PDB file of C-alpha atoms and ligand atoms in Angstrom:
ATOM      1  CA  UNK A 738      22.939  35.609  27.479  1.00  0.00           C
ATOM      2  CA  UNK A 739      26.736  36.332  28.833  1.00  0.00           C
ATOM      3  CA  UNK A 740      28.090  39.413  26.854  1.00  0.00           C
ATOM      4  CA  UNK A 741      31.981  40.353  27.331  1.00  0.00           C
ATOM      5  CA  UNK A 742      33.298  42.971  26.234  1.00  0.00           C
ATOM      6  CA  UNK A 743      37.021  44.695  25.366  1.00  0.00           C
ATOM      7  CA  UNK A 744      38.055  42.557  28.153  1.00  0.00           C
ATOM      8  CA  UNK A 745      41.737  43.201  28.099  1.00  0.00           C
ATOM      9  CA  UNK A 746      44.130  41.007  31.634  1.00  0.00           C
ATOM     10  CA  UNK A 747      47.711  41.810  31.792  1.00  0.00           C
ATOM     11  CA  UNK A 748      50.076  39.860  34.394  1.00  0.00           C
ATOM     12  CA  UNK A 749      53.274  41.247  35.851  1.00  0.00           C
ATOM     13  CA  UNK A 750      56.243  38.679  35.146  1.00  0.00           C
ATOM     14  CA  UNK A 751      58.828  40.376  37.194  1.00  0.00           C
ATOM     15  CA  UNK A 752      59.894  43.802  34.872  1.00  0.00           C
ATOM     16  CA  UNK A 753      57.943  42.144  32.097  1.00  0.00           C
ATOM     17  CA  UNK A 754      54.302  42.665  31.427  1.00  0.00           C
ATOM     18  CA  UNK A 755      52.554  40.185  29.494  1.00  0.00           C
ATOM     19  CA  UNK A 756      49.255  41.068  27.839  1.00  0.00           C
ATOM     20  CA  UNK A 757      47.384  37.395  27.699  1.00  0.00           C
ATOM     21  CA  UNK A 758      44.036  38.996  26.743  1.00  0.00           C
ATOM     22  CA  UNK A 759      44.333  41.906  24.067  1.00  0.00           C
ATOM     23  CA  UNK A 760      40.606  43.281  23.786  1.00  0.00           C
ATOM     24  CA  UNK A 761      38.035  40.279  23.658  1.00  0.00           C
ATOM     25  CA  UNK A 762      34.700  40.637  23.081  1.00  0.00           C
ATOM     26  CA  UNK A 763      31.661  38.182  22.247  1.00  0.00           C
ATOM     27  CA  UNK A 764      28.274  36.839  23.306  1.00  0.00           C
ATOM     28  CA  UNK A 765      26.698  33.521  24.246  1.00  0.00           C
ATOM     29  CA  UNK A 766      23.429  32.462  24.659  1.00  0.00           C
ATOM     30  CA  UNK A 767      21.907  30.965  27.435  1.00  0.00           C
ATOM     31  CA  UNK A 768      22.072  26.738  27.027  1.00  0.00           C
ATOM     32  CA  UNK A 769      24.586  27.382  24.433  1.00  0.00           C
ATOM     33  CA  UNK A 770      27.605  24.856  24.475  1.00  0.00           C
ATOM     34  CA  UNK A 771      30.532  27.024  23.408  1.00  0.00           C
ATOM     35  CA  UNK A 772      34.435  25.374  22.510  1.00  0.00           C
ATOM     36  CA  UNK A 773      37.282  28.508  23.004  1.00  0.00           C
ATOM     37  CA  UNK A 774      40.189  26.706  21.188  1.00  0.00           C
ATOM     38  CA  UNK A 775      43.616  28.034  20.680  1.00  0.00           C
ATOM     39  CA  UNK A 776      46.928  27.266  20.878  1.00  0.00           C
ATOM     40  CA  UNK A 777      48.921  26.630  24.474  1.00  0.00           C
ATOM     41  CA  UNK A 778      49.429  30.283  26.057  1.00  0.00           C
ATOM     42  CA  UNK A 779      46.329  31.820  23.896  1.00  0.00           C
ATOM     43  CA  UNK A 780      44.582  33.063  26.684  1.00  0.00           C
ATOM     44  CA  UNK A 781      41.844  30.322  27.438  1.00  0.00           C
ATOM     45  CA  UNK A 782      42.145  29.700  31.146  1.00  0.00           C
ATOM     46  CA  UNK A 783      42.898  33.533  31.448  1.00  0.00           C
ATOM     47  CA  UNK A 784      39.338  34.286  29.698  1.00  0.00           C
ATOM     48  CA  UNK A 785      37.724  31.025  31.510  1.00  0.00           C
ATOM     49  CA  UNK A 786      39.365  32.475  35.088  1.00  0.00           C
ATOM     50  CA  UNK A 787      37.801  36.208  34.085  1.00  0.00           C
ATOM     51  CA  UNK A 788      34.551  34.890  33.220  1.00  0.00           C
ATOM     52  CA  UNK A 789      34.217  32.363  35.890  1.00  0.00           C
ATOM     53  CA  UNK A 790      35.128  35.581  38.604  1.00  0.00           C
ATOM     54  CA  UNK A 791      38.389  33.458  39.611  1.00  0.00           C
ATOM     55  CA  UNK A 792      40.506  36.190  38.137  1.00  0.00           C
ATOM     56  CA  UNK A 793      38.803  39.849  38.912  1.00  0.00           C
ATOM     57  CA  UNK A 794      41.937  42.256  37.971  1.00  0.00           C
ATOM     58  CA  UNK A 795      40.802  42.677  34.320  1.00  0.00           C
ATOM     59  CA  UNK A 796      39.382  45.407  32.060  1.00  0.00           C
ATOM     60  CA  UNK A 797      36.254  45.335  30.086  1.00  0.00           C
ATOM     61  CA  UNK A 798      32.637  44.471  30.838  1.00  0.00           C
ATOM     62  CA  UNK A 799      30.478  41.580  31.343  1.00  0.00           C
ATOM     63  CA  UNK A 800      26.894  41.393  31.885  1.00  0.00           C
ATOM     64  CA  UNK A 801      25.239  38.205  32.745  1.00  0.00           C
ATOM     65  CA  UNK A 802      21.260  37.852  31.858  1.00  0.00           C
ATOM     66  CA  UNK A 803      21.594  41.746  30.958  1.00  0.00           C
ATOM     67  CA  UNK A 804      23.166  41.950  35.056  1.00  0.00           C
ATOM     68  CA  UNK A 805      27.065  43.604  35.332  1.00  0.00           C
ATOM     69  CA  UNK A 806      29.343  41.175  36.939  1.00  0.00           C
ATOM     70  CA  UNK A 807      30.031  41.988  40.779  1.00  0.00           C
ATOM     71  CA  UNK A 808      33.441  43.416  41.150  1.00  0.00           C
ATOM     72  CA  UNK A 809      33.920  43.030  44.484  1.00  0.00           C
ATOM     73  CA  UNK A 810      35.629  39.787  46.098  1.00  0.00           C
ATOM     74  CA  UNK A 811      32.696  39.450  48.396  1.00  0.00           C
ATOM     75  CA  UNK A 812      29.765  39.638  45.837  1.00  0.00           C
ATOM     76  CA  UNK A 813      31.993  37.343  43.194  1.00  0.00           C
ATOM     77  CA  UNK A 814      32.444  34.532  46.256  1.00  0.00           C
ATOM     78  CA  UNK A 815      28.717  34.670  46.511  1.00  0.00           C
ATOM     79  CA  UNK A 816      27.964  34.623  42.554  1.00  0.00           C
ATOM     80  CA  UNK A 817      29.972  31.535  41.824  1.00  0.00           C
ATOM     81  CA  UNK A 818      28.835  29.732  44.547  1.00  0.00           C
ATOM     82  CA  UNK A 819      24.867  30.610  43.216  1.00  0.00           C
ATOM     83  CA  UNK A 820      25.175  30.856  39.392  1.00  0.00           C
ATOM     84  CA  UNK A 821      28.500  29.336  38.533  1.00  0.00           C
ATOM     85  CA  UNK A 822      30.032  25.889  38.120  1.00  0.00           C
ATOM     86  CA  UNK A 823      33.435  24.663  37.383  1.00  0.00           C
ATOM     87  CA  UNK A 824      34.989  21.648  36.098  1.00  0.00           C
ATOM     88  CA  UNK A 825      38.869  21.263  35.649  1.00  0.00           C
ATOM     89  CA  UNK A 826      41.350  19.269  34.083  1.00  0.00           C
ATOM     90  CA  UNK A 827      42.068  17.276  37.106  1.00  0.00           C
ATOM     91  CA  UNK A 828      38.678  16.668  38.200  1.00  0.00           C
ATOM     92  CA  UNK A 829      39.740  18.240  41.545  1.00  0.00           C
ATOM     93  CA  UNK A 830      37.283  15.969  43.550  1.00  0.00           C
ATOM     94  CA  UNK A 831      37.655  15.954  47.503  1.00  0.00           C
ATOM     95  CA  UNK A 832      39.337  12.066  48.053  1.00  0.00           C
ATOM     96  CA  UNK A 833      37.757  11.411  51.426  1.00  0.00           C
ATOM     97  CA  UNK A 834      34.401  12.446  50.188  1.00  0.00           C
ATOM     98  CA  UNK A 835      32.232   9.921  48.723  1.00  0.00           C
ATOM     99  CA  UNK A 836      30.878  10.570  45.211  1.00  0.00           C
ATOM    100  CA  UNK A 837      27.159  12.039  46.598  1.00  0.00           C
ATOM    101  CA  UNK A 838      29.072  13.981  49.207  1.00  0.00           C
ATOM    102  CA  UNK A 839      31.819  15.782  47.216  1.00  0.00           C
ATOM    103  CA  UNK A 840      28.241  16.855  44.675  1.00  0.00           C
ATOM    104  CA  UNK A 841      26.686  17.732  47.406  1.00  0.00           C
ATOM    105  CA  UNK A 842      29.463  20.052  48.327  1.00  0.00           C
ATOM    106  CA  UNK A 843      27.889  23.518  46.954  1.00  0.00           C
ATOM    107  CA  UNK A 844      24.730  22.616  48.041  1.00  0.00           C
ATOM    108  CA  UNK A 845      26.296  23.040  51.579  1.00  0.00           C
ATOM    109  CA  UNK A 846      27.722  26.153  51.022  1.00  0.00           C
ATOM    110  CA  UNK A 847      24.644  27.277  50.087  1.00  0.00           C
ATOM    111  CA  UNK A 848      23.224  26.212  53.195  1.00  0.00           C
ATOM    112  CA  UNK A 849      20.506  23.766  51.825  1.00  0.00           C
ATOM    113  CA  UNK A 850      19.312  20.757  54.493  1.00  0.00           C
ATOM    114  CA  UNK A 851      21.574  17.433  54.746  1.00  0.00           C
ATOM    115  CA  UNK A 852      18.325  15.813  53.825  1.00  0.00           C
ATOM    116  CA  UNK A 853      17.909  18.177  50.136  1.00  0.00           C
ATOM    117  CA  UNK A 854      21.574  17.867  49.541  1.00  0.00           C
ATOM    118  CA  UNK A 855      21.521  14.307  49.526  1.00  0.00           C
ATOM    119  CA  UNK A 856      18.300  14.132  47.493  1.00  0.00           C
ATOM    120  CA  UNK A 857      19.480  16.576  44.635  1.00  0.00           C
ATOM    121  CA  UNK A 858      22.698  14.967  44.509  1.00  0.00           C
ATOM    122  CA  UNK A 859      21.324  11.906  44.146  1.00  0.00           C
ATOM    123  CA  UNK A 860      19.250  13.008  41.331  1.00  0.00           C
ATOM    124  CA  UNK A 861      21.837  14.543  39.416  1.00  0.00           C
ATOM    125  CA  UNK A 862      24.450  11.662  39.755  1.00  0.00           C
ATOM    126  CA  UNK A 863      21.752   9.725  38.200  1.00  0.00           C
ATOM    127  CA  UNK A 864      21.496  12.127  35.180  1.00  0.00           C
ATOM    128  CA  UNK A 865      25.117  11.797  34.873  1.00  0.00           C
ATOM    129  CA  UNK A 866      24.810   7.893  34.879  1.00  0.00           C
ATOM    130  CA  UNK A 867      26.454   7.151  37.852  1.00  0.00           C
ATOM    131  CA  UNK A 868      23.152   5.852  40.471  1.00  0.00           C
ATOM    132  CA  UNK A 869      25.245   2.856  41.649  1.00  0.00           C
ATOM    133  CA  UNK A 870      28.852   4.716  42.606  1.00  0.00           C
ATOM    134  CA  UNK A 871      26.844   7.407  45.009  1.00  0.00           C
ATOM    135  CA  UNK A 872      29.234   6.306  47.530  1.00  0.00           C
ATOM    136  CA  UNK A 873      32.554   5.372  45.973  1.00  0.00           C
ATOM    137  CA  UNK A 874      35.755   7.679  46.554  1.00  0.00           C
ATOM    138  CA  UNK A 875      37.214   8.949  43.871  1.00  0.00           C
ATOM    139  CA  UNK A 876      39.680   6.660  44.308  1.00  0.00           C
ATOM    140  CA  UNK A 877      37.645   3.640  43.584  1.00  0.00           C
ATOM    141  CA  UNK A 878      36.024   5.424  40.133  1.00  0.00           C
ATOM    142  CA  UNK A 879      37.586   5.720  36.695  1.00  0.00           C
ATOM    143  CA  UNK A 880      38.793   8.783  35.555  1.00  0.00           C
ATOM    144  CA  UNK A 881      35.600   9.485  32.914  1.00  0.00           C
ATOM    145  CA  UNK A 882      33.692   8.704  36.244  1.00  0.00           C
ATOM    146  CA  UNK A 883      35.596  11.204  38.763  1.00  0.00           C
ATOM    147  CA  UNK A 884      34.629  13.526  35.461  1.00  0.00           C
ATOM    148  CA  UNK A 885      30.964  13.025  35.723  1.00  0.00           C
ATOM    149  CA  UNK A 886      30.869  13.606  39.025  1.00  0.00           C
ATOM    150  CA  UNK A 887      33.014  16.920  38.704  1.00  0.00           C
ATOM    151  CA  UNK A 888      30.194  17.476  36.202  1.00  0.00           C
ATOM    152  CA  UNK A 889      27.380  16.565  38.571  1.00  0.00           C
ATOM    153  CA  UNK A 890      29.024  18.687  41.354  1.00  0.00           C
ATOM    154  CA  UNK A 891      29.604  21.693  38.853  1.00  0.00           C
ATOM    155  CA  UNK A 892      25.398  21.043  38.046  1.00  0.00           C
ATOM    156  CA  UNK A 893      23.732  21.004  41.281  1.00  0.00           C
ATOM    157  CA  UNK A 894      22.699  23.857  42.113  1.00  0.00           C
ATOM    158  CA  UNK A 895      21.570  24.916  38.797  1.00  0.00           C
ATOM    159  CA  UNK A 896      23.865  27.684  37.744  1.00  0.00           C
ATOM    160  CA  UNK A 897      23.137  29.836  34.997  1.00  0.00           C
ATOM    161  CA  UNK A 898      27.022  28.815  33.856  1.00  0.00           C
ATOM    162  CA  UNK A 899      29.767  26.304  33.973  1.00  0.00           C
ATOM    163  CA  UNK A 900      33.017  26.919  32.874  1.00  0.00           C
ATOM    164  CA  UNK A 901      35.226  23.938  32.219  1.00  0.00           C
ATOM    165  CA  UNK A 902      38.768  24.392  31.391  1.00  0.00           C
ATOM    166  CA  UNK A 903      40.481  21.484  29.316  1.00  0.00           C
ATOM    167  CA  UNK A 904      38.073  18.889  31.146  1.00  0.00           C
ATOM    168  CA  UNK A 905      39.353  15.817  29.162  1.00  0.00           C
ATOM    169  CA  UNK A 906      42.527  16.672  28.847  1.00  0.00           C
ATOM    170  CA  UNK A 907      43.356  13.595  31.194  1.00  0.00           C
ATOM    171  CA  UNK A 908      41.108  11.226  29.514  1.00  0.00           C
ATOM    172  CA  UNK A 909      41.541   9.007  26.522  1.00  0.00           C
ATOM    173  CA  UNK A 910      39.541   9.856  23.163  1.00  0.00           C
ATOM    174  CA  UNK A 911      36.602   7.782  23.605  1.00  0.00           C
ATOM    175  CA  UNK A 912      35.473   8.789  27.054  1.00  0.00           C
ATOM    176  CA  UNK A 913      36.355  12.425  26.147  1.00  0.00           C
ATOM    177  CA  UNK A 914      34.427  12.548  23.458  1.00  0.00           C
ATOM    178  CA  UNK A 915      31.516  10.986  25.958  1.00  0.00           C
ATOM    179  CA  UNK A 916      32.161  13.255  28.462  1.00  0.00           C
ATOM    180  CA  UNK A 917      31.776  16.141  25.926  1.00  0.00           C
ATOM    181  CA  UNK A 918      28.578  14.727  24.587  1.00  0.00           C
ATOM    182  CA  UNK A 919      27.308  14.300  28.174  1.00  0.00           C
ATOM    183  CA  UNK A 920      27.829  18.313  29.224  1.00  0.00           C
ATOM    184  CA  UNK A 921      25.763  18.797  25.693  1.00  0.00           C
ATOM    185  CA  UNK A 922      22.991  16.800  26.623  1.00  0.00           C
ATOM    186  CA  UNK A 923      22.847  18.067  30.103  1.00  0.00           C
ATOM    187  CA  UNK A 924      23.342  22.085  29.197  1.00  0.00           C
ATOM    188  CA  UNK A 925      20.504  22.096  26.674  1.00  0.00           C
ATOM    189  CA  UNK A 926      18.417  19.737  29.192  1.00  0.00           C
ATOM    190  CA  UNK A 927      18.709  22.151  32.033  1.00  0.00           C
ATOM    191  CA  UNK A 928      19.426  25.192  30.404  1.00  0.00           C
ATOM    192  CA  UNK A 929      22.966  26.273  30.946  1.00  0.00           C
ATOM    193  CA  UNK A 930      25.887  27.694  29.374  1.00  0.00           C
ATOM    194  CA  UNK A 931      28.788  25.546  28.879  1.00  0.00           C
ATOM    195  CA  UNK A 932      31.746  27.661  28.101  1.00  0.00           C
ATOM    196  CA  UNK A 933      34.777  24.695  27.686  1.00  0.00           C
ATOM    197  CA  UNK A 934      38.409  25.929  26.633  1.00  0.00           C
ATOM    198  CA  UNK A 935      39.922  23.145  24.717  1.00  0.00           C
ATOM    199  CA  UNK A 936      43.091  22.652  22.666  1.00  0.00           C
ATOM    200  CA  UNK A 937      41.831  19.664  21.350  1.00  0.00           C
ATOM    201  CA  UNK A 938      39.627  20.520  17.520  1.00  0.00           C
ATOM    202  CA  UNK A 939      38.104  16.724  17.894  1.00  0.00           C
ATOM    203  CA  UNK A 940      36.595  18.224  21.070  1.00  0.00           C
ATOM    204  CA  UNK A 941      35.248  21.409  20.064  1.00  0.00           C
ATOM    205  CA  UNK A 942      34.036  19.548  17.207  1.00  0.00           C
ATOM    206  CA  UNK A 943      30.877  18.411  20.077  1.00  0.00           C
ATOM    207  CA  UNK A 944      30.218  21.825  20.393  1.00  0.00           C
ATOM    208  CA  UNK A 945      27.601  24.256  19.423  1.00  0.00           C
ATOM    209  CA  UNK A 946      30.129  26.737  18.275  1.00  0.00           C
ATOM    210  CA  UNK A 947      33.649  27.636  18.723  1.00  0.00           C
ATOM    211  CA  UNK A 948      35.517  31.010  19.720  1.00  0.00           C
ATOM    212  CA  UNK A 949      39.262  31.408  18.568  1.00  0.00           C
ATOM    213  CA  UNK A 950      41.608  32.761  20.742  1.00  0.00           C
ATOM    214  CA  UNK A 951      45.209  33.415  19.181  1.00  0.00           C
ATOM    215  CA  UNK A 952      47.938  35.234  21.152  1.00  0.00           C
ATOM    216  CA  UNK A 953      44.987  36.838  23.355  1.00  0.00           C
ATOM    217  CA  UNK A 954      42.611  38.023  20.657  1.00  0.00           C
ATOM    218  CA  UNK A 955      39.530  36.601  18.862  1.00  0.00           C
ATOM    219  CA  UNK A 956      40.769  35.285  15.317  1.00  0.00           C
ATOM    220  CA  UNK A 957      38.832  36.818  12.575  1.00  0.00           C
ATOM    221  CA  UNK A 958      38.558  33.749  10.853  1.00  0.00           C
ATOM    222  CA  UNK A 959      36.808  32.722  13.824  1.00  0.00           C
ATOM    223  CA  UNK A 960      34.446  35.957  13.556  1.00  0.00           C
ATOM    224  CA  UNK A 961      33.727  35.433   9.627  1.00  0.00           C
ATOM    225  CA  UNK A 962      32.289  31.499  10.620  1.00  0.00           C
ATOM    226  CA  UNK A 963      30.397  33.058  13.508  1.00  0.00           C
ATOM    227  CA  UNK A 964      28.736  35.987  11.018  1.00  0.00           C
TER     228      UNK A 964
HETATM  229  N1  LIG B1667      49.814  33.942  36.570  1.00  0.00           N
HETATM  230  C1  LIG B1667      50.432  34.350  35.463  1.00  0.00           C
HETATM  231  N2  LIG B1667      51.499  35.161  35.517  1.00  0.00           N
HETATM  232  C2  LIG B1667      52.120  35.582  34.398  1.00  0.00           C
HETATM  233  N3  LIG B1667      51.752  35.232  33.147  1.00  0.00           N
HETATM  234  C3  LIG B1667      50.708  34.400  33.038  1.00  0.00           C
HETATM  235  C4  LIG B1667      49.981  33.904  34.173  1.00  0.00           C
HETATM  236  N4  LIG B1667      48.981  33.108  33.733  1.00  0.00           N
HETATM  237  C5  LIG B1667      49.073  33.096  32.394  1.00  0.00           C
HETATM  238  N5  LIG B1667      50.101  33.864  31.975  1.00  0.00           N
HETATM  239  C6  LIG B1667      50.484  34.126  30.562  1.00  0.00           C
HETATM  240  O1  LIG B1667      49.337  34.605  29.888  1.00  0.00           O
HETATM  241  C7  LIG B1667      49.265  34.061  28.570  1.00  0.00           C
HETATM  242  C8  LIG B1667      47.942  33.280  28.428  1.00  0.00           C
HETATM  243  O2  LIG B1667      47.978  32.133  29.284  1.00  0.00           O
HETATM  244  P1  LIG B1667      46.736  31.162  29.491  1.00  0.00           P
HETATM  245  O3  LIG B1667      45.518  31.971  29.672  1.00  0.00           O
HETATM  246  O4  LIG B1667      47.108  30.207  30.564  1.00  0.00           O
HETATM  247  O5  LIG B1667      46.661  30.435  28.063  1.00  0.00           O
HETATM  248  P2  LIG B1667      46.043  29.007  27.670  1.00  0.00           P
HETATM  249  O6  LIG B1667      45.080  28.587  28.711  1.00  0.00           O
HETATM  250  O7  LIG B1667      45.417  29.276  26.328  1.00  0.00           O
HETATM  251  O8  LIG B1667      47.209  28.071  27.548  1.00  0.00           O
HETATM  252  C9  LIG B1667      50.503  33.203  28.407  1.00  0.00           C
HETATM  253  O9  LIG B1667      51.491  33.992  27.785  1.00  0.00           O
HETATM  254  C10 LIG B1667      50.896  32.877  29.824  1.00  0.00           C
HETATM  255  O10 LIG B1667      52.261  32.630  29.933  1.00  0.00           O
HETATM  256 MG1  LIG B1668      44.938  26.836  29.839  1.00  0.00          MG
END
């Protein structure tokens, strides 16, 4: 289970401060596919960034599998590169990698063998549906494709999490709602948490459950469904 609690971020805009998370708190269970929905400037990517350790200037707690979050740069480095994924909007594949070799990416970080990178990549583009474009660029695949591959990538290693912020924001309806269904399958197959900040309600609808964020706090209407 990830548990976060009275997480609260503030940025510095010049002489302004803005307060883009206002005391958040909530729990998800491990395989659970969770929406967080709200309105442009709600806080989404701010909570995605804090619980993915991209952002680590925040208050609050989070525990992990009943662990505290590293809060150190070094530690946080090594934690999303063994128990965290991420997809993005823009798939953010590498373009002179082939398909296998940009999912095979983390694997090398982690120091695995060419020979095991290859072979789990393989195996997860597979899963993904995507056995005959191993080698394409990113170029050469369609944009639900360069998805499931940033979804393959963000699988490989087996993380414990992914955290996906607006991933089909550039796709049209159809795929995205494929692409949705496909993180679904995949999180309750393997076990992992799927925590997806959408502004899209069609999208969240493919979800397990949805968190509200409004002007950086947890709507209550959102807490009364959840209770
Ligand atoms: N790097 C930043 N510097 C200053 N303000 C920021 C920064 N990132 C986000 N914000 C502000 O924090 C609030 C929440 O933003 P964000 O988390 O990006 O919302 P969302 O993803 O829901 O659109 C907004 O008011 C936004 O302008
Ligand atoms: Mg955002």
């Amino acid at each position: 289970m990830l548990e976060f609690t009275d997480i609260f971020k503030q940025y510095q805009l010049g002489q302004q401060r803005v307060d883009a998370l206002k005391g958040v708190s909530g729990r998800i269970n491990q395989g659970e596919m969770v929406a967080l929905c709200g309105p442009s400037g709600s806080g989404k990517s701010t909570l995605l960034n804090v619980l993915g350790l991209l952002e680590m200037d925040y208050q609050g707690k989070i525990e992990l599998a009943g662990k505290a979050y590293p809060r150190d740069p070094m530690a946080a480095a090594q934690y999303r590169r063994t128990r965290l994924g991420f997809v993005f909007q823009r798939f953010n594949l590498i373009p002179v990698m082939s398909a296998w070799e940009n999912v095979a990416y983390p694997l090398m970080l982690n120091g695995l063998s060419l020979a095991e990178q290859k072979r789990k990549s393989l195996e997860i583009l597979d899963r993904v549906g995507l056995a005959e474009f191993v080698d394409h660029r990113p170029d050469n695949l369609s944009g639900g494709q360069q998805q499931r591959v940033a979804i393959a990538r963000a699988l490989v290693h087996q993380p414990e999490m992914v955290i996906a912020d607006e991933p089909t924001a550039s796709l049209d309806s159809q795929t995205a709602a494929l692409v949705v269904e496909m993180m679904k399958s995949l999180g309750h197959e393997m076990g992992t948490t799927f925590v997806v900040a959408t502004h899209d309600a069609r999208m969240a609808m493919h979800c397990d459950r949805t968190i509200d964020l409004v002007d950086g706090v947890i709507s209550t209407e959102a807490m009364q469904w959840a209770s």
